[in-house]
Amino acid sequence: MLFDTHAHYNDEQFDEDRDAVLLSMNENNVGLIMNPATKVSELNEVIAICEKYPFVYGAAGLHPEEVHTADERTLDAIREAAQHPKIKAIGEIGLDYYWVKDNKEVQKYWLGVQVDLARELKLPVIIHDRDAHADTLAVLREHRVWECGGVFHCYSGSAEMLPEILDWGMYIGFGGALTFKKAHKPAAAAAAVPMERLVIETDSPYMAPVPMRGRRNSSLYVHYVAQKLAEIKGISEAETERITFENGKKLYGI
């Protein structure tokens, strides 16, 4: 079975066929899905999906692109949502300097306080890091992320960054980008990560893998990521599925 460790089924792109897509997972070898929130207004939607589908779990957090939506109630709302038994992580949180560069200090503040919350609640974090590698590592270091652990989702850093991240006990997630023809950097990073620290994902509805690139992504395509990872690691696809499935369960305490 496959574990898609990062997808967004509350996204409006699934409004017309969400039920049909999710109900097709079992027959397509997808056994578990993690669905993180990106802002407070999504928390109830994420929890509702988790309650409706036994194989879907969720995470509560404020994405760096959504820090402008934060107010004095935000952290309390995330803390409250995290009490739900199917909320297994604080996420998706992190830094993104690709889209927005004029609020770096605000992004770093919200990353830090959410890592602190994860440590308080003893939950792992789901880290988004885009064009912000040095600052992401610095904030995680300052806030002692090794005390809660977690995953770098859709890893875009270098192989050289990995030793410190792995020393923190964190997992590394790879998605559709790993399958792209010019994905030399992700492939080198995936080759450098021990199998016991690797998880796979789709980031649905975004970043569809080859050969589905350009389409709406879904967990039905996560096997393409498993195929590519198996090729990189020189092991069978079945073994890759088995190991990453168990890794995902360990990561999220499922």
mmCIF file of C-alpha atoms in Angstrom:
data_model
loop_
_atom_site.group_PDB
_atom_site.id
_atom_site.type_symbol
_atom_site.label_atom_id
_atom_site.label_comp_id
_atom_site.label_asym_id
_atom_site.label_seq_id
_atom_site.Cartn_x
_atom_site.Cartn_y
_atom_site.Cartn_z
ATOM 1 C CA MET A 1 0.000 0.000 0.000
ATOM 2 C CA LEU A 2 0.996 3.619 -0.573
ATOM 3 C CA PHE A 3 0.982 6.509 1.908
ATOM 4 C CA ASP A 4 0.585 9.946 0.322
ATOM 5 C CA THR A 5 2.109 11.981 3.144
ATOM 6 C CA HIS A 6 1.031 15.397 1.811
ATOM 7 C CA ALA A 7 -2.120 16.363 -0.107
ATOM 8 C CA HIS A 8 -4.761 19.104 0.051
ATOM 9 C CA TYR A 9 -8.207 17.617 -0.568
ATOM 10 C CA ASN A 10 -9.982 20.632 0.888
ATOM 11 C CA ASP A 11 -8.710 22.596 -2.133
ATOM 12 C CA GLU A 12 -11.472 23.939 -4.395
ATOM 13 C CA GLN A 13 -10.077 21.941 -7.330
ATOM 14 C CA PHE A 14 -11.680 18.873 -5.721
ATOM 15 C CA ASP A 15 -15.074 20.467 -5.067
ATOM 16 C CA GLU A 16 -16.808 18.689 -7.964
ATOM 17 C CA ASP A 17 -15.492 15.153 -7.411
ATOM 18 C CA ARG A 18 -13.809 14.980 -3.985
ATOM 19 C CA ASP A 19 -15.901 12.041 -2.822
ATOM 20 C CA ALA A 20 -15.369 10.023 -5.984
ATOM 21 C CA VAL A 21 -11.606 10.627 -5.945
ATOM 22 C CA LEU A 22 -11.157 9.702 -2.302
ATOM 23 C CA LEU A 23 -13.417 6.658 -2.476
ATOM 24 C CA SER A 24 -11.253 5.303 -5.308
ATOM 25 C CA MET A 25 -8.088 5.223 -3.217
ATOM 26 C CA ASN A 26 -8.311 1.756 -1.699
ATOM 27 C CA GLU A 27 -8.838 -0.004 -5.030
ATOM 28 C CA ASN A 28 -5.796 1.891 -6.346
ATOM 29 C CA ASN A 29 -3.436 0.762 -3.574
ATOM 30 C CA VAL A 30 -3.464 4.051 -1.624
ATOM 31 C CA GLY A 31 -3.930 3.194 2.038
ATOM 32 C CA LEU A 32 -3.250 6.462 3.914
ATOM 33 C CA ILE A 33 -3.263 10.193 3.169
ATOM 34 C CA MET A 34 -2.071 13.186 5.206
ATOM 35 C CA ASN A 35 -4.051 16.392 4.530
ATOM 36 C CA PRO A 36 -2.479 19.497 6.145
ATOM 37 C CA ALA A 37 -4.236 22.827 6.583
ATOM 38 C CA THR A 38 -2.588 26.044 5.403
ATOM 39 C CA LYS A 39 -4.646 28.576 7.395
ATOM 40 C CA VAL A 40 -7.159 28.790 10.216
ATOM 41 C CA SER A 41 -10.157 29.070 7.894
ATOM 42 C CA GLU A 42 -9.355 25.589 6.543
ATOM 43 C CA LEU A 43 -9.182 23.792 9.884
ATOM 44 C CA ASN A 44 -12.832 22.756 10.038
ATOM 45 C CA GLU A 45 -12.736 21.568 6.409
ATOM 46 C CA VAL A 46 -9.637 19.466 7.057
ATOM 47 C CA ILE A 47 -11.161 17.915 10.182
ATOM 48 C CA ALA A 48 -14.421 17.169 8.339
ATOM 49 C CA ILE A 49 -12.526 15.297 5.607
ATOM 50 C CA CYS A 50 -10.582 13.340 8.243
ATOM 51 C CA GLU A 51 -13.805 12.378 9.998
ATOM 52 C CA LYS A 52 -15.513 11.276 6.767
ATOM 53 C CA TYR A 53 -12.665 9.140 5.392
ATOM 54 C CA PRO A 54 -11.002 6.748 7.877
ATOM 55 C CA PHE A 55 -7.743 6.615 5.884
ATOM 56 C CA VAL A 56 -7.243 10.429 5.841
ATOM 57 C CA TYR A 57 -5.415 12.226 8.642
ATOM 58 C CA GLY A 58 -4.771 15.933 9.048
ATOM 59 C CA ALA A 59 -2.427 18.630 10.299
ATOM 60 C CA ALA A 60 -3.122 22.106 11.677
ATOM 61 C CA GLY A 61 -0.917 25.059 10.833
ATOM 62 C CA LEU A 62 -0.339 28.401 9.136
ATOM 63 C CA HIS A 63 1.460 28.285 5.781
ATOM 64 C CA PRO A 64 4.045 31.042 5.175
ATOM 65 C CA GLU A 65 2.019 32.428 2.260
ATOM 66 C CA GLU A 66 -0.918 32.875 4.661
ATOM 67 C CA VAL A 67 0.767 34.789 7.499
ATOM 68 C CA HIS A 68 -1.141 37.898 6.428
ATOM 69 C CA THR A 69 -4.329 36.157 7.648
ATOM 70 C CA ALA A 70 -2.990 35.686 11.186
ATOM 71 C CA ASP A 71 -4.358 37.497 14.228
ATOM 72 C CA GLU A 72 -4.258 37.088 18.012
ATOM 73 C CA ARG A 73 -6.567 34.046 17.801
ATOM 74 C CA THR A 74 -4.553 32.099 15.249
ATOM 75 C CA LEU A 75 -2.266 30.137 17.543
ATOM 76 C CA ASP A 76 -5.107 29.237 19.900
ATOM 77 C CA ALA A 77 -7.191 28.004 16.950
ATOM 78 C CA ILE A 78 -4.331 25.779 15.775
ATOM 79 C CA ARG A 79 -3.824 24.483 19.314
ATOM 80 C CA GLU A 80 -7.532 23.695 19.642
ATOM 81 C CA ALA A 81 -7.690 21.894 16.287
ATOM 82 C CA ALA A 82 -4.630 19.857 17.239
ATOM 83 C CA GLN A 83 -6.606 18.257 20.066
ATOM 84 C CA HIS A 84 -8.656 16.306 17.513
ATOM 85 C CA PRO A 85 -7.521 12.657 17.462
ATOM 86 C CA LYS A 86 -6.987 12.665 13.697
ATOM 87 C CA ILE A 87 -4.775 15.760 13.678
ATOM 88 C CA LYS A 88 -1.294 14.261 13.745
ATOM 89 C CA ALA A 89 1.040 17.202 13.065
ATOM 90 C CA ILE A 90 1.523 20.966 13.083
ATOM 91 C CA GLY A 91 1.680 22.019 9.477
ATOM 92 C CA GLU A 92 2.005 23.094 6.841
ATOM 93 C CA ILE A 93 4.440 25.668 8.254
ATOM 94 C CA GLY A 94 7.722 27.169 7.117
ATOM 95 C CA LEU A 95 9.222 29.903 4.964
ATOM 96 C CA ASP A 96 8.567 30.828 1.331
ATOM 97 C CA TYR A 97 10.694 33.552 -0.245
ATOM 98 C CA TYR A 98 9.676 32.671 -3.803
ATOM 99 C CA TRP A 99 6.285 34.392 -3.768
ATOM 100 C CA VAL A 100 6.704 36.912 -0.951
ATOM 101 C CA LYS A 101 9.968 38.497 0.152
ATOM 102 C CA ASP A 102 8.891 41.629 2.035
ATOM 103 C CA ASN A 103 7.599 39.882 5.175
ATOM 104 C CA LYS A 104 10.499 37.602 6.042
ATOM 105 C CA GLU A 105 10.507 38.515 9.730
ATOM 106 C CA VAL A 106 6.775 37.822 10.033
ATOM 107 C CA GLN A 107 7.228 34.444 8.341
ATOM 108 C CA LYS A 108 10.104 33.563 10.663
ATOM 109 C CA TYR A 109 8.045 34.583 13.702
ATOM 110 C CA TRP A 110 5.144 32.318 12.757
ATOM 111 C CA LEU A 111 7.428 29.423 11.936
ATOM 112 C CA GLY A 112 9.116 29.754 15.320
ATOM 113 C CA VAL A 113 5.968 29.951 17.424
ATOM 114 C CA GLN A 114 4.419 27.007 15.613
ATOM 115 C CA VAL A 115 7.509 24.860 16.197
ATOM 116 C CA ASP A 116 7.239 25.837 19.863
ATOM 117 C CA LEU A 117 3.591 24.755 19.817
ATOM 118 C CA ALA A 118 4.522 21.430 18.227
ATOM 119 C CA ARG A 119 7.080 20.847 20.964
ATOM 120 C CA GLU A 120 4.450 21.721 23.591
ATOM 121 C CA LEU A 121 1.925 19.307 22.067
ATOM 122 C CA LYS A 122 4.501 16.635 21.226
ATOM 123 C CA LEU A 123 3.498 16.608 17.560
ATOM 124 C CA PRO A 124 5.780 16.544 14.504
ATOM 125 C CA VAL A 125 6.001 19.514 12.146
ATOM 126 C CA ILE A 126 5.465 19.608 8.381
ATOM 127 C CA ILE A 127 8.021 22.054 6.956
ATOM 128 C CA HIS A 128 7.575 24.066 3.759
ATOM 129 C CA ASP A 129 10.915 25.538 2.614
ATOM 130 C CA ARG A 130 11.046 27.366 -0.696
ATOM 131 C CA ASP A 131 14.027 29.582 -1.581
ATOM 132 C CA ALA A 132 14.641 30.043 2.146
ATOM 133 C CA HIS A 133 16.997 27.241 3.112
ATOM 134 C CA ALA A 134 19.404 29.130 5.382
ATOM 135 C CA ASP A 135 16.679 30.977 7.293
ATOM 136 C CA THR A 136 14.546 27.835 7.617
ATOM 137 C CA LEU A 137 17.401 25.897 9.168
ATOM 138 C CA ALA A 138 18.283 28.828 11.435
ATOM 139 C CA VAL A 139 14.733 29.146 12.810
ATOM 140 C CA LEU A 140 14.370 25.387 13.287
ATOM 141 C CA ARG A 141 17.729 25.314 15.051
ATOM 142 C CA GLU A 142 16.776 28.212 17.328
ATOM 143 C CA HIS A 143 13.451 26.588 18.257
ATOM 144 C CA ARG A 144 14.926 23.112 18.858
ATOM 145 C CA VAL A 145 12.934 21.257 16.224
ATOM 146 C CA TRP A 146 14.675 18.002 17.200
ATOM 147 C CA GLU A 147 12.447 17.944 20.295
ATOM 148 C CA CYS A 148 9.364 17.334 18.124
ATOM 149 C CA GLY A 149 10.732 16.072 14.808
ATOM 150 C CA GLY A 150 8.796 16.130 11.584
ATOM 151 C CA VAL A 151 9.302 16.201 7.839
ATOM 152 C CA PHE A 152 10.662 18.512 5.157
ATOM 153 C CA HIS A 153 7.846 18.192 2.645
ATOM 154 C CA CYS A 154 8.608 18.391 -1.073
ATOM 155 C CA TYR A 155 12.304 18.689 -0.272
ATOM 156 C CA SER A 156 14.059 21.228 -2.489
ATOM 157 C CA GLY A 157 17.336 21.628 -0.634
ATOM 158 C CA SER A 158 20.698 20.156 -1.515
ATOM 159 C CA ALA A 159 22.240 16.875 -0.439
ATOM 160 C CA GLU A 160 24.744 18.970 1.534
ATOM 161 C CA MET A 161 21.964 20.302 3.794
ATOM 162 C CA LEU A 162 20.800 16.846 4.768
ATOM 163 C CA PRO A 163 23.216 15.776 7.536
ATOM 164 C CA GLU A 164 21.983 18.383 10.013
ATOM 165 C CA ILE A 165 18.316 17.776 9.149
ATOM 166 C CA LEU A 166 18.759 14.025 9.530
ATOM 167 C CA ASP A 167 20.625 14.549 12.812
ATOM 168 C CA TRP A 168 17.461 16.263 14.060
ATOM 169 C CA GLY A 169 15.581 12.997 13.450
ATOM 170 C CA MET A 170 13.483 14.422 10.637
ATOM 171 C CA TYR A 171 12.063 12.708 7.575
ATOM 172 C CA ILE A 172 12.475 13.908 3.987
ATOM 173 C CA GLY A 173 9.501 13.966 1.617
ATOM 174 C CA PHE A 174 9.679 13.826 -2.172
ATOM 175 C CA GLY A 175 6.849 14.393 -4.614
ATOM 176 C CA GLY A 176 6.227 14.916 -8.307
ATOM 177 C CA ALA A 177 9.303 17.094 -8.815
ATOM 178 C CA LEU A 178 11.464 14.006 -8.304
ATOM 179 C CA THR A 179 10.144 12.623 -11.601
ATOM 180 C CA PHE A 180 10.884 15.706 -13.712
ATOM 181 C CA LYS A 181 13.515 15.256 -16.432
ATOM 182 C CA LYS A 182 15.866 17.934 -15.078
ATOM 183 C CA ALA A 183 15.396 17.017 -11.408
ATOM 184 C CA HIS A 184 19.094 16.354 -10.799
ATOM 185 C CA LYS A 185 19.174 18.112 -7.417
ATOM 186 C CA PRO A 186 16.163 16.253 -5.912
ATOM 187 C CA ALA A 187 17.497 12.961 -7.270
ATOM 188 C CA ALA A 188 20.893 13.556 -5.663
ATOM 189 C CA ALA A 189 19.203 14.435 -2.377
ATOM 190 C CA ALA A 190 16.963 11.355 -2.507
ATOM 191 C CA ALA A 191 20.010 9.171 -3.148
ATOM 192 C CA ALA A 192 21.669 10.617 -0.027
ATOM 193 C CA VAL A 193 18.748 10.002 2.371
ATOM 194 C CA PRO A 194 18.613 6.616 4.136
ATOM 195 C CA MET A 195 15.508 4.645 3.169
ATOM 196 C CA GLU A 196 14.266 4.678 6.769
ATOM 197 C CA ARG A 197 13.899 8.485 6.582
ATOM 198 C CA LEU A 198 12.139 8.789 3.218
ATOM 199 C CA VAL A 199 8.438 9.442 2.593
ATOM 200 C CA ILE A 200 6.552 10.093 -0.631
ATOM 201 C CA GLU A 201 3.802 12.591 -1.413
ATOM 202 C CA THR A 202 1.863 14.349 -4.146
ATOM 203 C CA ASP A 203 1.104 17.842 -2.764
ATOM 204 C CA SER A 204 -2.214 17.406 -4.591
ATOM 205 C CA PRO A 205 -3.738 19.131 -6.464
ATOM 206 C CA TYR A 206 -0.365 20.643 -7.427
ATOM 207 C CA MET A 207 2.922 19.332 -8.872
ATOM 208 C CA ALA A 208 1.664 16.301 -10.781
ATOM 209 C CA PRO A 209 4.453 13.845 -11.616
ATOM 210 C CA VAL A 210 5.579 12.742 -15.037
ATOM 211 C CA PRO A 211 3.721 11.437 -17.049
ATOM 212 C CA MET A 212 0.742 13.324 -15.596
ATOM 213 C CA ARG A 213 2.474 16.703 -15.467
ATOM 214 C CA GLY A 214 0.091 19.540 -16.290
ATOM 215 C CA ARG A 215 -2.967 17.760 -14.924
ATOM 216 C CA ARG A 216 -4.643 18.148 -11.551
ATOM 217 C CA ASN A 217 -2.641 15.986 -9.189
ATOM 218 C CA SER A 218 -4.103 13.435 -6.780
ATOM 219 C CA SER A 219 -2.918 10.583 -4.579
ATOM 220 C CA LEU A 220 -3.753 8.236 -7.464
ATOM 221 C CA TYR A 221 -0.456 9.396 -8.983
ATOM 222 C CA VAL A 222 1.782 8.866 -5.940
ATOM 223 C CA HIS A 223 2.923 5.516 -7.346
ATOM 224 C CA TYR A 224 4.898 7.403 -10.005
ATOM 225 C CA VAL A 225 6.961 8.942 -7.203
ATOM 226 C CA ALA A 226 7.471 5.503 -5.662
ATOM 227 C CA GLN A 227 8.630 4.176 -9.048
ATOM 228 C CA LYS A 228 11.207 6.948 -9.433
ATOM 229 C CA LEU A 229 12.449 6.570 -5.875
ATOM 230 C CA ALA A 230 12.829 2.811 -6.374
ATOM 231 C CA GLU A 231 14.881 3.507 -9.501
ATOM 232 C CA ILE A 232 17.142 5.935 -7.623
ATOM 233 C CA LYS A 233 17.612 3.547 -4.702
ATOM 234 C CA GLY A 234 18.060 0.445 -6.825
ATOM 235 C CA ILE A 235 15.351 -1.530 -5.040
ATOM 236 C CA SER A 236 11.958 -2.851 -6.068
ATOM 237 C CA GLU A 237 8.891 -0.656 -6.237
ATOM 238 C CA ALA A 238 7.132 -3.011 -3.810
ATOM 239 C CA GLU A 239 9.912 -2.606 -1.254
ATOM 240 C CA THR A 240 9.847 1.180 -1.721
ATOM 241 C CA GLU A 241 6.092 1.230 -1.105
ATOM 242 C CA ARG A 242 6.428 -0.928 1.999
ATOM 243 C CA ILE A 243 9.242 1.098 3.560
ATOM 244 C CA THR A 244 7.778 4.533 2.836
ATOM 245 C CA PHE A 245 4.346 3.419 4.082
ATOM 246 C CA GLU A 246 5.834 2.348 7.421
ATOM 247 C CA ASN A 247 7.980 5.487 7.576
ATOM 248 C CA GLY A 248 4.899 7.654 7.142
ATOM 249 C CA LYS A 249 3.106 5.838 9.939
ATOM 250 C CA LYS A 250 6.084 6.331 12.261
ATOM 251 C CA LEU A 251 6.385 9.993 11.309
ATOM 252 C CA TYR A 252 2.755 10.747 12.145
ATOM 253 C CA GLY A 253 2.247 8.262 14.960
ATOM 254 C CA ILE A 254 -0.455 6.317 13.125
#
